[in-house]
GROMACS .gro file of C-alpha atoms in nm:
model
  304
    1MET     CA    1   1.563  -1.751  -3.158
    2LEU     CA    2   1.297  -1.772  -3.412
    3MET     CA    3   1.002  -1.923  -3.270
    4MET     CA    4   0.819  -2.197  -3.471
    5PRO     CA    5   0.468  -2.139  -3.562
    6THR     CA    6   0.204  -2.309  -3.319
    7PRO     CA    7  -0.068  -2.576  -3.446
    8PRO     CA    8  -0.413  -2.430  -3.420
    9ASP     CA    9  -0.506  -2.527  -3.063
   10GLY     CA   10  -0.127  -2.480  -2.930
   11ARG     CA   11  -0.157  -2.820  -2.740
   12ALA     CA   12   0.063  -3.045  -2.960
   13ARG     CA   13   0.386  -2.891  -2.858
   14ILE     CA   14   0.329  -2.852  -2.474
   15ASP     CA   15   0.474  -3.161  -2.310
   16ALA     CA   16   0.680  -3.229  -1.974
   17ALA     CA   17   0.969  -3.191  -2.200
   18LEU     CA   18   0.910  -2.830  -2.295
   19VAL     CA   19   0.822  -2.769  -1.922
   20ARG     CA   20   1.156  -2.901  -1.839
   21ARG     CA   21   1.336  -2.653  -2.074
   22LEU     CA   22   1.141  -2.367  -1.976
   23LEU     CA   23   1.204  -2.426  -1.617
   24ALA     CA   24   1.609  -2.490  -1.670
   25ALA     CA   25   1.622  -2.159  -1.865
   26GLN     CA   26   1.435  -1.947  -1.652
   27PHE     CA   27   1.402  -2.115  -1.287
   28PRO     CA   28   1.690  -2.334  -1.252
   29GLN     CA   29   1.612  -2.393  -0.863
   30TRP     CA   30   1.324  -2.599  -0.944
   31CYS     CA   31   1.449  -2.747  -1.277
   32ASP     CA   32   1.545  -3.091  -1.112
   33LEU     CA   33   1.192  -3.143  -0.981
   34PRO     CA   34   0.974  -3.426  -1.160
   35VAL     CA   35   0.735  -3.266  -1.417
   36THR     CA   36   0.437  -3.454  -1.476
   37PRO     CA   37   0.080  -3.388  -1.656
   38VAL     CA   38  -0.204  -3.333  -1.407
   39GLU     CA   39  -0.552  -3.491  -1.550
   40PRO     CA   40  -0.792  -3.424  -1.664
   41GLN     CA   41  -0.649  -3.117  -1.874
   42GLY     CA   42  -0.837  -2.815  -1.968
   43TRP     CA   43  -0.881  -2.688  -2.300
   44ASP     CA   44  -0.726  -2.294  -2.231
   45ASN     CA   45  -0.439  -2.419  -2.033
   46ARG     CA   46  -0.190  -2.714  -1.998
   47THR     CA   47  -0.104  -2.802  -1.619
   48PHE     CA   48   0.190  -2.995  -1.496
   49ARG     CA   49   0.273  -3.095  -1.153
   50LEU     CA   50   0.599  -2.983  -1.033
   51GLY     CA   51   0.725  -3.160  -0.747
   52ARG     CA   52   0.508  -3.242  -0.471
   53THR     CA   53   0.413  -2.881  -0.398
   54MET     CA   54   0.393  -2.643  -0.734
   55THR     CA   55   0.233  -2.681  -1.104
   56VAL     CA   56   0.331  -2.521  -1.416
   57ARG     CA   57   0.037  -2.370  -1.598
   58LEU     CA   58   0.072  -2.275  -2.004
   59PRO     CA   59  -0.169  -2.112  -2.230
   60THR     CA   60  -0.267  -2.341  -2.500
   61ALA     CA   61  -0.328  -2.039  -2.786
   62ALA     CA   62  -0.281  -1.703  -2.815
   63ALA     CA   63  -0.636  -1.581  -2.704
   64TYR     CA   64  -0.573  -1.742  -2.340
   65ALA     CA   65  -0.264  -1.588  -2.310
   66PRO     CA   66  -0.378  -1.268  -2.152
   67ALA     CA   67  -0.526  -1.450  -1.868
   68VAL     CA   68  -0.172  -1.487  -1.712
   69ALA     CA   69  -0.053  -1.132  -1.637
   70LYS     CA   70  -0.436  -1.077  -1.518
   71GLU     CA   71  -0.415  -1.358  -1.271
   72ASN     CA   72  -0.081  -1.279  -1.189
   73SER     CA   73  -0.189  -0.932  -1.072
   74TRP     CA   74  -0.528  -0.975  -0.940
   75LEU     CA   75  -0.541  -1.313  -0.774
   76PRO     CA   76  -0.282  -1.183  -0.462
   77ARG     CA   77  -0.531  -0.899  -0.411
   78LEU     CA   78  -0.841  -1.135  -0.435
   79ALA     CA   79  -0.718  -1.398  -0.235
   80PRO     CA   80  -0.779  -1.226   0.119
   81SER     CA   81  -1.121  -1.158   0.087
   82LEU     CA   82  -1.254  -1.496  -0.085
   83PRO     CA   83  -1.348  -1.768   0.141
   84VAL     CA   84  -1.182  -2.055  -0.007
   85ALA     CA   85  -0.831  -2.096  -0.143
   86VAL     CA   86  -0.749  -1.971  -0.514
   87PRO     CA   87  -0.438  -2.015  -0.685
   88GLN     CA   88  -0.107  -1.865  -0.556
   89ILE     CA   89   0.147  -1.747  -0.807
   90LEU     CA   90   0.481  -1.863  -0.721
   91GLY     CA   91   0.697  -1.762  -1.067
   92HIS     CA   92   0.584  -1.546  -1.398
   93GLY     CA   93   0.751  -1.752  -1.681
   94VAL     CA   94   0.797  -1.552  -2.023
   95PRO     CA   95   0.813  -1.690  -2.357
   96GLY     CA   96   1.120  -1.892  -2.460
   97GLU     CA   97   1.230  -2.231  -2.589
   98GLU     CA   98   0.988  -2.179  -2.894
   99TYR     CA   99   0.697  -2.172  -2.690
  100PRO     CA  100   0.556  -1.809  -2.766
  101PHE     CA  101   0.316  -1.715  -2.424
  102PRO     CA  102   0.388  -1.601  -2.078
  103TRP     CA  103   0.315  -1.875  -1.834
  104SER     CA  104   0.318  -1.900  -1.439
  105ILE     CA  105   0.423  -2.141  -1.162
  106ARG     CA  106   0.163  -2.192  -0.875
  107ARG     CA  107   0.128  -2.356  -0.560
  108TRP     CA  108  -0.043  -2.715  -0.556
  109ILE     CA  109  -0.380  -2.716  -0.433
  110PRO     CA  110  -0.506  -3.055  -0.298
  111GLY     CA  111  -0.852  -3.171  -0.381
  112ASP     CA  112  -1.091  -3.356  -0.642
  113THR     CA  113  -1.279  -3.147  -0.882
  114ALA     CA  114  -1.653  -3.117  -0.826
  115ASP     CA  115  -1.803  -3.422  -0.938
  116ARG     CA  116  -2.104  -3.560  -0.774
  117ALA     CA  117  -1.918  -3.882  -0.643
  118HIS     CA  118  -1.702  -3.653  -0.425
  119ILE     CA  119  -2.003  -3.462  -0.281
  120ASP     CA  120  -2.248  -3.611   0.004
  121ASP     CA  121  -2.457  -3.321   0.051
  122MET     CA  122  -2.524  -3.117  -0.269
  123PRO     CA  123  -2.730  -2.846  -0.088
  124ARG     CA  124  -2.492  -2.760   0.125
  125PHE     CA  125  -2.194  -2.726  -0.148
  126ALA     CA  126  -2.429  -2.535  -0.322
  127LEU     CA  127  -2.460  -2.270  -0.035
  128SER     CA  128  -2.054  -2.269  -0.035
  129VAL     CA  129  -2.049  -2.216  -0.418
  130ALA     CA  130  -2.313  -1.917  -0.344
  131ARG     CA  131  -2.064  -1.772  -0.048
  132PHE     CA  132  -1.802  -1.775  -0.292
  133ILE     CA  133  -1.988  -1.581  -0.557
  134ARG     CA  134  -2.104  -1.325  -0.304
  135ALA     CA  135  -1.780  -1.287  -0.149
  136ILE     CA  136  -1.596  -1.210  -0.501
  137GLN     CA  137  -1.883  -0.948  -0.569
  138ARG     CA  138  -1.785  -0.799  -0.259
  139CYS     CA  139  -1.434  -0.743  -0.352
  140ASP     CA  140  -1.334  -0.366  -0.450
  141PRO     CA  141  -1.377  -0.337  -0.829
  142GLY     CA  142  -1.164  -0.046  -0.848
  143GLY     CA  143  -0.890  -0.050  -1.135
  144GLY     CA  144  -1.001  -0.416  -1.226
  145PRO     CA  145  -1.014  -0.523  -1.584
  146LEU     CA  146  -1.357  -0.427  -1.722
  147ALA     CA  147  -1.552  -0.728  -1.908
  148GLY     CA  148  -1.440  -0.747  -2.275
  149GLN     CA  149  -1.240  -0.969  -2.529
  150HIS     CA  150  -1.005  -1.090  -2.209
  151SER     CA  151  -1.300  -1.233  -2.072
  152PHE     CA  152  -1.465  -1.344  -2.357
  153TYR     CA  153  -1.719  -1.104  -2.293
  154ARG     CA  154  -1.839  -1.289  -1.983
  155GLY     CA  155  -1.943  -0.988  -1.783
  156ALA     CA  156  -2.050  -0.756  -2.061
  157PRO     CA  157  -2.374  -0.740  -2.259
  158GLN     CA  158  -2.501  -1.078  -2.394
  159ALA     CA  159  -2.586  -0.930  -2.726
  160HIS     CA  160  -2.168  -1.003  -2.843
  161TYR     CA  161  -2.339  -1.352  -2.866
  162ASP     CA  162  -2.669  -1.288  -3.020
  163GLU     CA  163  -2.571  -1.404  -3.382
  164GLN     CA  164  -2.402  -1.710  -3.274
  165THR     CA  165  -2.698  -1.814  -3.048
  166ARG     CA  166  -2.973  -1.749  -3.299
  167HIS     CA  167  -2.755  -1.948  -3.561
  168CYS     CA  168  -2.722  -2.262  -3.299
  169LEU     CA  169  -3.123  -2.242  -3.196
  170ALA     CA  170  -3.207  -2.219  -3.598
  171LYS     CA  171  -2.960  -2.583  -3.615
  172LEU     CA  172  -3.157  -2.705  -3.322
  173THR     CA  173  -3.528  -2.693  -3.438
  174GLU     CA  174  -3.570  -3.064  -3.464
  175HIS     CA  175  -3.415  -3.136  -3.140
  176ILE     CA  176  -3.523  -2.859  -2.880
  177ASP     CA  177  -3.817  -2.597  -2.820
  178THR     CA  178  -3.646  -2.362  -3.024
  179ALA     CA  179  -3.967  -2.111  -2.983
  180ARG     CA  180  -3.927  -2.157  -2.601
  181ALA     CA  181  -3.561  -2.110  -2.581
  182THR     CA  182  -3.574  -1.796  -2.832
  183ALA     CA  183  -3.799  -1.655  -2.556
  184VAL     CA  184  -3.522  -1.730  -2.283
  185TRP     CA  185  -3.251  -1.549  -2.512
  186GLU     CA  186  -3.480  -1.236  -2.551
  187ALA     CA  187  -3.564  -1.209  -2.238
  188ALA     CA  188  -3.204  -1.187  -2.125
  189LEU     CA  189  -3.141  -0.950  -2.372
  190ALA     CA  190  -3.413  -0.715  -2.249
  191ALA     CA  191  -3.314  -0.762  -1.885
  192GLU     CA  192  -3.022  -0.503  -1.941
  193TRP     CA  193  -2.782  -0.493  -1.663
  194ARG     CA  194  -2.771  -0.161  -1.490
  195GLY     CA  195  -2.614  -0.184  -1.164
  196LYS     CA  196  -2.253  -0.101  -1.056
  197PRO     CA  197  -1.945  -0.335  -1.179
  198VAL     CA  198  -1.864  -0.593  -0.972
  199TRP     CA  199  -1.606  -0.894  -0.971
  200PHE     CA  200  -1.705  -1.218  -1.148
  201HIS     CA  201  -1.496  -1.529  -1.177
  202GLY     CA  202  -1.649  -1.612  -1.510
  203ASP     CA  203  -1.637  -1.987  -1.536
  204ILE     CA  204  -1.783  -2.128  -1.210
  205ALA     CA  205  -1.797  -2.499  -1.343
  206PRO     CA  206  -1.725  -2.840  -1.165
  207GLY     CA  207  -1.369  -2.878  -1.320
  208ASN     CA  208  -1.304  -2.516  -1.155
  209LEU     CA  209  -1.437  -2.619  -0.803
  210LEU     CA  210  -1.215  -2.814  -0.572
  211VAL     CA  211  -1.362  -3.035  -0.278
  212ALA     CA  212  -1.235  -3.241  -0.005
  213ASP     CA  213  -1.439  -3.456   0.212
  214GLY     CA  214  -1.721  -3.348   0.009
  215GLN     CA  215  -1.644  -2.968   0.097
  216LEU     CA  216  -1.544  -2.674  -0.121
  217THR     CA  217  -1.211  -2.616  -0.066
  218ALA     CA  218  -1.081  -2.392  -0.343
  219VAL     CA  219  -1.186  -2.236  -0.674
  220ILE     CA  220  -0.915  -2.232  -0.955
  221ASP     CA  221  -0.896  -2.090  -1.322
  222PHE     CA  222  -0.988  -1.728  -1.310
  223GLY     CA  223  -0.892  -1.656  -1.689
  224CYS     CA  224  -1.244  -1.521  -1.763
  225CYS     CA  225  -1.261  -1.293  -1.433
  226GLY     CA  226  -1.317  -0.966  -1.457
  227VAL     CA  227  -1.540  -0.643  -1.329
  228GLY     CA  228  -1.893  -0.617  -1.483
  229ASP     CA  229  -2.227  -0.809  -1.454
  230PRO     CA  230  -2.229  -1.110  -1.254
  231ALA     CA  231  -2.499  -1.298  -1.402
  232CYS     CA  232  -2.245  -1.547  -1.571
  233ASP     CA  233  -2.170  -1.676  -1.233
  234LEU     CA  234  -2.507  -1.786  -1.183
  235THR     CA  235  -2.483  -2.061  -1.468
  236VAL     CA  236  -2.391  -2.340  -1.221
  237ALA     CA  237  -2.770  -2.322  -1.100
  238TRP     CA  238  -2.842  -2.526  -1.422
  239THR     CA  239  -2.509  -2.688  -1.505
  240THR     CA  240  -2.421  -2.834  -1.158
  241PHE     CA  241  -2.725  -2.818  -0.920
  242SER     CA  242  -3.076  -2.959  -0.930
  243GLY     CA  243  -3.379  -2.973  -0.725
  244ASP     CA  244  -3.305  -2.847  -0.347
  245SER     CA  245  -2.951  -2.764  -0.455
  246ARG     CA  246  -3.034  -2.539  -0.702
  247GLN     CA  247  -3.317  -2.404  -0.460
  248ALA     CA  248  -3.054  -2.334  -0.198
  249PHE     CA  249  -2.770  -2.197  -0.426
  250ARG     CA  250  -3.055  -1.953  -0.564
  251GLN     CA  251  -3.156  -1.828  -0.217
  252ALA     CA  252  -2.831  -1.790  -0.090
  253VAL     CA  253  -2.674  -1.637  -0.391
  254ASP     CA  254  -2.951  -1.368  -0.367
  255GLN     CA  255  -2.932  -1.194  -0.721
  256ASP     CA  256  -3.261  -1.031  -0.865
  257LYS     CA  257  -3.511  -1.134  -1.141
  258ALA     CA  258  -3.337  -0.961  -1.405
  259THR     CA  259  -2.986  -1.097  -1.329
  260TRP     CA  260  -3.162  -1.426  -1.323
  261ALA     CA  261  -3.331  -1.394  -1.679
  262ARG     CA  262  -2.952  -1.278  -1.800
  263ALA     CA  263  -2.793  -1.591  -1.609
  264ARG     CA  264  -3.038  -1.803  -1.806
  265GLY     CA  265  -2.935  -1.647  -2.121
  266TRP     CA  266  -2.569  -1.716  -2.072
  267ALA     CA  267  -2.653  -2.086  -1.965
  268LEU     CA  268  -2.865  -2.108  -2.277
  269TRP     CA  269  -2.581  -1.975  -2.506
  270LYS     CA  270  -2.358  -2.232  -2.402
  271ALA     CA  271  -2.582  -2.548  -2.377
  272ALA     CA  272  -2.691  -2.446  -2.734
  273LEU     CA  273  -2.346  -2.415  -2.878
  274THR     CA  274  -2.249  -2.730  -2.700
  275LEU     CA  275  -2.523  -2.932  -2.843
  276SER     CA  276  -2.469  -2.827  -3.157
  277ARG     CA  277  -2.136  -2.914  -3.196
  278SER     CA  278  -2.210  -3.252  -3.021
  279LEU     CA  279  -2.539  -3.388  -3.211
  280THR     CA  280  -2.365  -3.643  -3.389
  281THR     CA  281  -2.030  -3.671  -3.236
  282ASP     CA  282  -2.073  -3.714  -2.859
  283PRO     CA  283  -2.384  -3.888  -2.700
  284GLU     CA  284  -2.335  -3.807  -2.344
  285GLN     CA  285  -2.222  -3.436  -2.393
  286SER     CA  286  -2.533  -3.392  -2.614
  287THR     CA  287  -2.756  -3.527  -2.340
  288THR     CA  288  -2.642  -3.337  -2.078
  289ALA     CA  289  -2.657  -3.013  -2.295
  290ARG     CA  290  -3.036  -3.114  -2.361
  291GLN     CA  291  -3.087  -3.145  -1.994
  292VAL     CA  292  -2.952  -2.813  -1.901
  293ILE     CA  293  -3.158  -2.634  -2.182
  294HIS     CA  294  -3.461  -2.816  -2.034
  295ASP     CA  295  -3.406  -2.712  -1.689
  296ILE     CA  296  -3.354  -2.371  -1.834
  297LEU     CA  297  -3.680  -2.349  -2.000
  298VAL     CA  298  -3.848  -2.476  -1.713
  299ASP     CA  299  -3.714  -2.222  -1.486
  300HIS     CA  300  -3.793  -1.957  -1.724
  301ASP     CA  301  -4.139  -2.066  -1.758
  302HIS     CA  302  -4.179  -2.050  -1.381
  303ASP     CA  303  -4.052  -1.716  -1.337
  304GLN     CA  304  -4.302  -1.563  -1.573
   0.00000   0.00000   0.00000
């Protein structure tokens, strides 16, 4: 069957009706189960609850499709060495029903995303996130996917984003201290990673951390994972933690000064990109990005 072209972001044609057609064609044993969207939805994938115990996850665009095979292959190998639950793959879907990408069926993991309202003790939560990061770094990297396009260059040299970062900073001259921000970025580039490749998650963020009773119970969305420089996983220090929880995380994750310099670079790149895009369109997102940048600059000054 000829596949119709997908919209630019791939989302418009991914709905419960499509999921039901895919299930009927490829997994008929589950096609009678109810299919409901999971909220909030992510950007890279759309996720649907399948019955009570499963989910269906479909990439929204071609750039995100390689993550399906990567997660299907590596999550079962990483899971036994990690201190919390990670997605368990139950079915490997293939393109069909005018949907052009591979997709997967996974076991449902209960829990809430790591909103501060769901966490009573942020320093303790920070310690559990640090334990996860340390655990994934200890996993055997042999044969793992080296950082690159599939990881959106997380784990690779930050020079890949040099032009984009400088362009964003140039747009923000009247909104942040771009001289100090440029110093943070150049320090990150100079702190070249020289270690042996280790596993990284690539997107440690509240939406990918699940909690129950205030405790970290699962880490999801390994689409950006790979083997390389682990500095990208430390950005949670500024995007999620502050004060005592940031200090607890920093001590527990136990990384060297150069790794922290690169981590600030990763966090600055994303925050500057977000701020430059949200200045006139999303005041709440803009305020959050400004605060992240402020905290990064303060941390950089303290580390000098």
